[in-house]
CSV table of C-alpha atoms in Angstrom, one decimal:
chain,number,residue,atom,x,y,z
A,1,MET,CA,65.8,-101.0,71.5
A,2,SER,CA,63.9,-99.6,74.5
A,3,ARG,CA,60.7,-101.1,75.7
A,4,GLN,CA,58.0,-100.7,73.1
A,5,ILE,CA,54.3,-100.0,73.7
A,6,ILE,CA,51.3,-101.6,72.1
A,7,VAL,CA,48.1,-99.6,72.3
A,8,GLY,CA,44.8,-101.1,71.4
A,9,ASN,CA,42.2,-98.6,70.1
A,10,TRP,CA,38.8,-100.4,70.3
A,11,LYS,CA,37.0,-97.4,68.7
A,12,MET,CA,33.2,-97.7,68.9
A,13,ASN,CA,33.2,-101.4,69.7
A,14,GLY,CA,32.6,-103.3,72.9
A,15,THR,CA,29.5,-104.2,74.8
A,16,THR,CA,29.9,-105.2,78.5
A,17,ARG,CA,30.0,-108.9,77.6
A,18,ASP,CA,32.4,-108.5,74.7
A,19,SER,CA,34.8,-106.3,76.6
A,20,GLN,CA,35.0,-108.6,79.6
A,21,ALA,CA,35.6,-111.6,77.4
A,22,LEU,CA,38.4,-109.8,75.5
A,23,VAL,CA,40.2,-108.7,78.6
A,24,GLN,CA,39.9,-112.1,80.2
A,25,ALA,CA,41.6,-113.6,77.2
A,26,LEU,CA,44.5,-111.2,77.7
A,27,LEU,CA,45.0,-111.6,81.4
A,28,GLY,CA,47.8,-113.9,82.3
A,29,LYS,CA,49.3,-113.7,78.8
A,30,VAL,CA,50.3,-110.0,79.1
A,31,THR,CA,53.3,-109.9,81.5
A,32,ALA,CA,55.2,-107.2,83.3
A,33,ASP,CA,58.4,-108.3,81.6
A,34,GLY,CA,57.0,-107.8,78.1
A,35,PRO,CA,56.2,-104.6,76.2
A,36,GLU,CA,54.0,-102.0,77.8
A,37,VAL,CA,50.4,-102.8,76.8
A,38,VAL,CA,47.4,-100.3,76.9
A,39,ILE,CA,43.9,-100.9,75.8
A,40,CYS,CA,41.5,-98.1,75.0
A,41,PRO,CA,37.9,-99.2,75.2
A,42,PRO,CA,34.9,-97.0,74.7
A,43,PHE,CA,34.0,-94.6,77.6
A,44,THR,CA,31.1,-96.9,78.6
A,45,GLN,CA,33.5,-99.7,79.5
A,46,LEU,CA,36.2,-97.8,81.3
A,47,ALA,CA,34.8,-98.2,84.8
A,48,LEU,CA,34.0,-101.8,84.3
A,49,LEU,CA,37.5,-102.8,83.0
A,50,ALA,CA,39.4,-100.6,85.4
A,51,SER,CA,38.9,-103.0,88.2
A,52,THR,CA,39.5,-105.9,85.9
A,53,VAL,CA,42.9,-104.8,84.7
A,54,GLU,CA,44.1,-103.1,87.9
A,55,PRO,CA,46.0,-106.1,89.2
A,56,SER,CA,47.6,-106.8,85.9
A,57,PRO,CA,50.3,-105.1,83.8
A,58,ILE,CA,47.6,-104.0,81.2
A,59,GLY,CA,47.2,-100.2,81.2
A,60,LEU,CA,43.9,-98.4,80.6
A,61,GLY,CA,43.5,-95.7,78.1
A,62,ALA,CA,40.7,-93.5,76.7
A,63,GLN,CA,39.9,-92.5,73.2
A,64,ASP,CA,39.5,-88.8,73.8
A,65,CYS,CA,38.9,-86.1,76.4
A,66,HIS,CA,37.7,-82.5,76.8
A,67,LYS,CA,40.1,-79.6,77.4
A,68,GLU,CA,38.1,-78.4,80.5
A,69,VAL,CA,38.1,-79.9,83.9
A,70,SER,CA,34.3,-79.6,84.2
A,71,GLY,CA,31.4,-77.6,82.9
A,72,ALA,CA,28.5,-77.3,80.5
A,73,HIS,CA,29.8,-79.7,77.8
A,74,THR,CA,27.1,-82.2,77.2
A,75,GLY,CA,28.4,-85.6,76.2
A,76,ASP,CA,32.0,-84.9,76.9
A,77,ILE,CA,34.5,-86.4,79.4
A,78,SER,CA,37.1,-84.4,81.2
A,79,PRO,CA,40.6,-85.5,82.0
A,80,ALA,CA,39.9,-85.6,85.7
A,81,MET,CA,37.1,-88.0,85.1
A,82,LEU,CA,39.4,-90.3,83.3
A,83,THR,CA,42.1,-90.3,86.0
A,84,ASP,CA,39.4,-90.8,88.6
A,85,LEU,CA,38.7,-94.2,86.9
A,86,GLY,CA,42.4,-95.2,86.8
A,87,VAL,CA,42.9,-94.3,83.2
A,88,SER,CA,46.6,-93.5,82.4
A,89,HIS,CA,46.6,-92.7,78.7
A,90,VAL,CA,44.4,-90.8,76.3
A,91,ILE,CA,44.4,-90.9,72.4
A,92,LEU,CA,44.0,-87.4,71.0
A,93,GLY,CA,43.5,-86.0,67.5
A,94,HIS,CA,42.9,-89.4,65.9
A,95,SER,CA,42.1,-88.9,62.2
A,96,GLU,CA,38.6,-90.1,62.8
A,97,ARG,CA,38.0,-87.3,65.4
A,98,ARG,CA,39.6,-84.7,63.1
A,99,GLN,CA,37.5,-85.8,60.1
A,100,GLU,CA,34.2,-86.7,61.8
A,101,HIS,CA,34.1,-84.0,64.5
A,102,GLY,CA,36.1,-81.3,62.8
A,103,GLU,CA,38.9,-81.2,65.4
A,104,LEU,CA,41.7,-78.8,64.5
A,105,ASP,CA,45.3,-78.9,65.6
A,106,GLU,CA,44.6,-76.2,68.1
A,107,THR,CA,41.9,-78.3,69.6
A,108,VAL,CA,44.2,-81.3,69.9
A,109,ARG,CA,46.9,-79.1,71.5
A,110,GLU,CA,44.5,-77.8,74.1
A,111,LYS,CA,43.4,-81.2,75.0
A,112,ALA,CA,47.0,-82.4,75.2
A,113,VAL,CA,47.8,-79.7,77.7
A,114,ALA,CA,44.7,-80.5,79.8
A,115,ALA,CA,45.4,-84.2,79.7
A,116,ALA,CA,49.0,-83.8,80.9
A,117,LYS,CA,47.9,-81.5,83.7
A,118,ALA,CA,45.6,-84.2,84.9
A,119,GLY,CA,48.4,-86.7,85.0
A,120,LEU,CA,47.5,-88.5,81.7
A,121,THR,CA,49.9,-89.5,79.0
A,122,PRO,CA,48.5,-88.0,75.7
A,123,ILE,CA,49.0,-90.1,72.6
A,124,VAL,CA,48.7,-87.5,69.9
A,125,CYS,CA,47.9,-88.6,66.4
A,126,VAL,CA,49.1,-87.1,63.1
A,127,GLY,CA,48.8,-88.4,59.6
A,128,GLU,CA,48.3,-87.4,56.0
A,129,THR,CA,45.7,-88.3,53.4
A,130,GLU,CA,46.3,-90.2,50.2
A,131,GLU,CA,46.1,-87.0,48.2
A,132,GLN,CA,48.6,-85.2,50.4
A,133,ARG,CA,51.1,-88.1,50.1
A,134,GLU,CA,50.7,-88.4,46.3
A,135,SER,CA,51.1,-84.7,45.8
A,136,GLY,CA,54.3,-84.7,47.8
A,137,ASP,CA,52.9,-82.6,50.5
A,138,HIS,CA,52.9,-85.3,53.2
A,139,PHE,CA,56.0,-84.1,55.1
A,140,ASP,CA,54.8,-80.5,55.1
A,141,THR,CA,51.4,-81.7,56.4
A,142,LEU,CA,53.0,-83.7,59.2
A,143,GLY,CA,55.3,-81.0,60.2
A,144,TRP,CA,52.5,-78.5,60.5
A,145,GLN,CA,50.4,-81.0,62.5
A,146,ILE,CA,53.3,-81.5,64.9
A,147,LYS,CA,53.7,-77.8,65.4
A,148,GLY,CA,50.0,-77.2,65.8
A,149,SER,CA,49.0,-80.2,67.9
A,150,LEU,CA,51.9,-80.7,70.4
A,151,PRO,CA,52.2,-78.1,73.1
A,152,ASP,CA,55.5,-76.7,74.4
A,153,GLY,CA,57.2,-79.1,76.8
A,154,PHE,CA,55.3,-82.1,75.3
A,155,SER,CA,56.4,-85.4,76.9
A,156,GLY,CA,53.7,-87.7,75.7
A,157,ILE,CA,53.6,-90.0,72.7
A,158,LEU,CA,53.3,-89.2,69.0
A,159,ALA,CA,51.3,-91.6,66.8
A,160,TYR,CA,51.8,-91.7,63.1
A,161,GLU,CA,48.8,-92.9,61.3
A,162,PRO,CA,48.7,-92.5,57.6
A,163,ILE,CA,45.0,-91.8,57.0
A,164,TRP,CA,45.1,-93.8,53.7
A,165,ALA,CA,46.0,-96.9,55.6
A,166,ILE,CA,43.4,-96.8,58.4
A,167,GLY,CA,40.7,-99.5,58.1
A,168,THR,CA,41.6,-100.0,54.5
A,169,GLY,CA,43.7,-103.2,55.0
A,170,ARG,CA,46.4,-101.4,53.1
A,171,ALA,CA,49.5,-100.8,55.3
A,172,ALA,CA,52.4,-98.6,54.4
A,173,THR,CA,55.4,-100.4,53.1
A,174,THR,CA,58.4,-100.7,55.5
A,175,GLU,CA,60.3,-98.3,53.3
A,176,GLU,CA,57.5,-95.7,53.5
A,177,ILE,CA,57.3,-96.1,57.3
A,178,ALA,CA,61.1,-95.9,57.8
A,179,GLU,CA,61.3,-92.7,55.7
A,180,THR,CA,58.5,-91.1,57.5
A,181,MET,CA,59.8,-92.1,60.9
A,182,THR,CA,63.2,-90.5,60.1
A,183,PHE,CA,61.3,-87.3,59.1
A,184,LEU,CA,59.2,-87.3,62.2
A,185,ARG,CA,62.2,-87.7,64.5
A,186,GLU,CA,64.1,-84.9,62.7
A,187,GLU,CA,61.0,-82.8,63.0
A,188,LEU,CA,60.6,-83.5,66.7
A,189,ILE,CA,64.3,-82.6,67.3
A,190,ARG,CA,63.9,-79.4,65.3
A,191,GLN,CA,60.8,-78.3,67.2
A,192,PHE,CA,61.7,-79.6,70.6
A,193,ALA,CA,65.5,-79.7,70.6
A,194,GLU,CA,67.0,-82.4,72.9
A,195,ALA,CA,63.6,-83.4,74.2
A,196,GLY,CA,62.6,-84.3,70.7
A,197,LYS,CA,65.1,-87.2,70.8
A,198,THR,CA,63.2,-89.1,73.4
A,199,ILE,CA,59.5,-88.6,72.5
A,200,LYS,CA,58.2,-92.0,71.5
A,201,ILE,CA,56.6,-92.5,68.0
A,202,LEU,CA,54.1,-95.2,67.4
A,203,TYR,CA,52.9,-96.4,64.0
A,204,GLY,CA,49.2,-96.9,63.3
A,205,GLY,CA,47.4,-97.9,60.1
A,206,SER,CA,46.1,-101.4,59.5
A,207,VAL,CA,48.6,-103.0,61.9
A,208,ASN,CA,47.9,-106.8,62.2
A,209,ASP,CA,49.6,-109.9,63.5
A,210,LYS,CA,51.1,-110.5,60.0
A,211,ASN,CA,52.9,-107.2,59.5
A,212,ALA,CA,53.6,-106.2,63.1
A,213,ALA,CA,57.0,-107.8,63.4
A,214,SER,CA,58.3,-106.0,60.4
A,215,ILE,CA,56.8,-102.7,61.3
A,216,LEU,CA,58.2,-102.9,65.0
A,217,SER,CA,61.7,-103.7,63.7
A,218,ILE,CA,61.9,-100.3,62.0
A,219,ALA,CA,64.2,-97.7,63.6
A,220,ASP,CA,62.3,-95.1,65.7
A,221,VAL,CA,59.0,-97.2,65.8
A,222,ALA,CA,58.6,-97.4,69.6
A,223,GLY,CA,55.3,-99.4,69.2
A,224,THR,CA,52.0,-99.5,67.5
A,225,LEU,CA,48.6,-98.1,67.7
A,226,VAL,CA,46.4,-101.0,66.7
A,227,GLY,CA,42.8,-100.7,65.6
A,228,GLY,CA,40.7,-103.7,64.4
A,229,ALA,CA,43.3,-106.3,65.4
A,230,SER,CA,43.1,-105.2,69.0
A,231,LEU,CA,39.6,-106.6,69.1
A,232,LYS,CA,40.8,-110.2,68.5
A,233,ALA,CA,42.7,-111.6,71.4
A,234,GLU,CA,44.9,-113.9,69.5
A,235,ALA,CA,45.9,-111.3,66.9
A,236,PHE,CA,46.5,-108.7,69.6
A,237,LEU,CA,48.7,-111.1,71.6
A,238,SER,CA,50.6,-111.9,68.5
A,239,ILE,CA,51.4,-108.2,68.0
A,240,ILE,CA,52.4,-107.9,71.6
A,241,SER,CA,54.7,-110.9,71.3
A,242,ALA,CA,56.4,-109.2,68.3
A,243,ALA,CA,57.3,-106.1,70.4
A,244,SER,CA,60.5,-105.5,72.3
A,245,ALA,CA,60.5,-105.6,76.1
A,246,ALA,CA,64.2,-104.5,76.3
């Protein structure tokens, strides 16, 4: 198994005091010979934490970016602004962005192109609703999301996050995850040919310190996108420990 990556999505959490305390608890315990680790705090904490994590193996990611380099886009952040702060990764198309901000596959695709041009590694999220899974439309949904959200020549990371398992405490079973991972890999190969064999796929959806080991052992799971558990140092470190550094 290749080196896995653990990404912590802090979402809309983290004051200056909280953020510093959390990172300090991780420093020294996240090592260069372990899995790749990236934390994604809110925009307001990026500049502060950039200097804190810079000497460490902990990578810094953002939770979104705009498709343009600059311009009249009040409240938005460009990819160039993120790289200027030392950010290396950016989460795009998270289900909460798609649902709460109406982001379409085309929007996510444009952002992924802009992020890659700026030197960022895009982590593009796809996932189905409970209704889509129960109706048997989940694979069609995921296939169309990949086609619409990933640009030609995509070399970033795909994150599968079943919407019905985000923030609900209900994680998909290992059988459900394994079946979906097999489909996603086949779909990536179908759409991207040889390049589709090497695109990393993360699993996200109520990942915690209790289920991480079993999830990370599933074939084609190259790591996890962690939500709430990434805000608790002990739980996040436990998830990191369960990942492969090979």
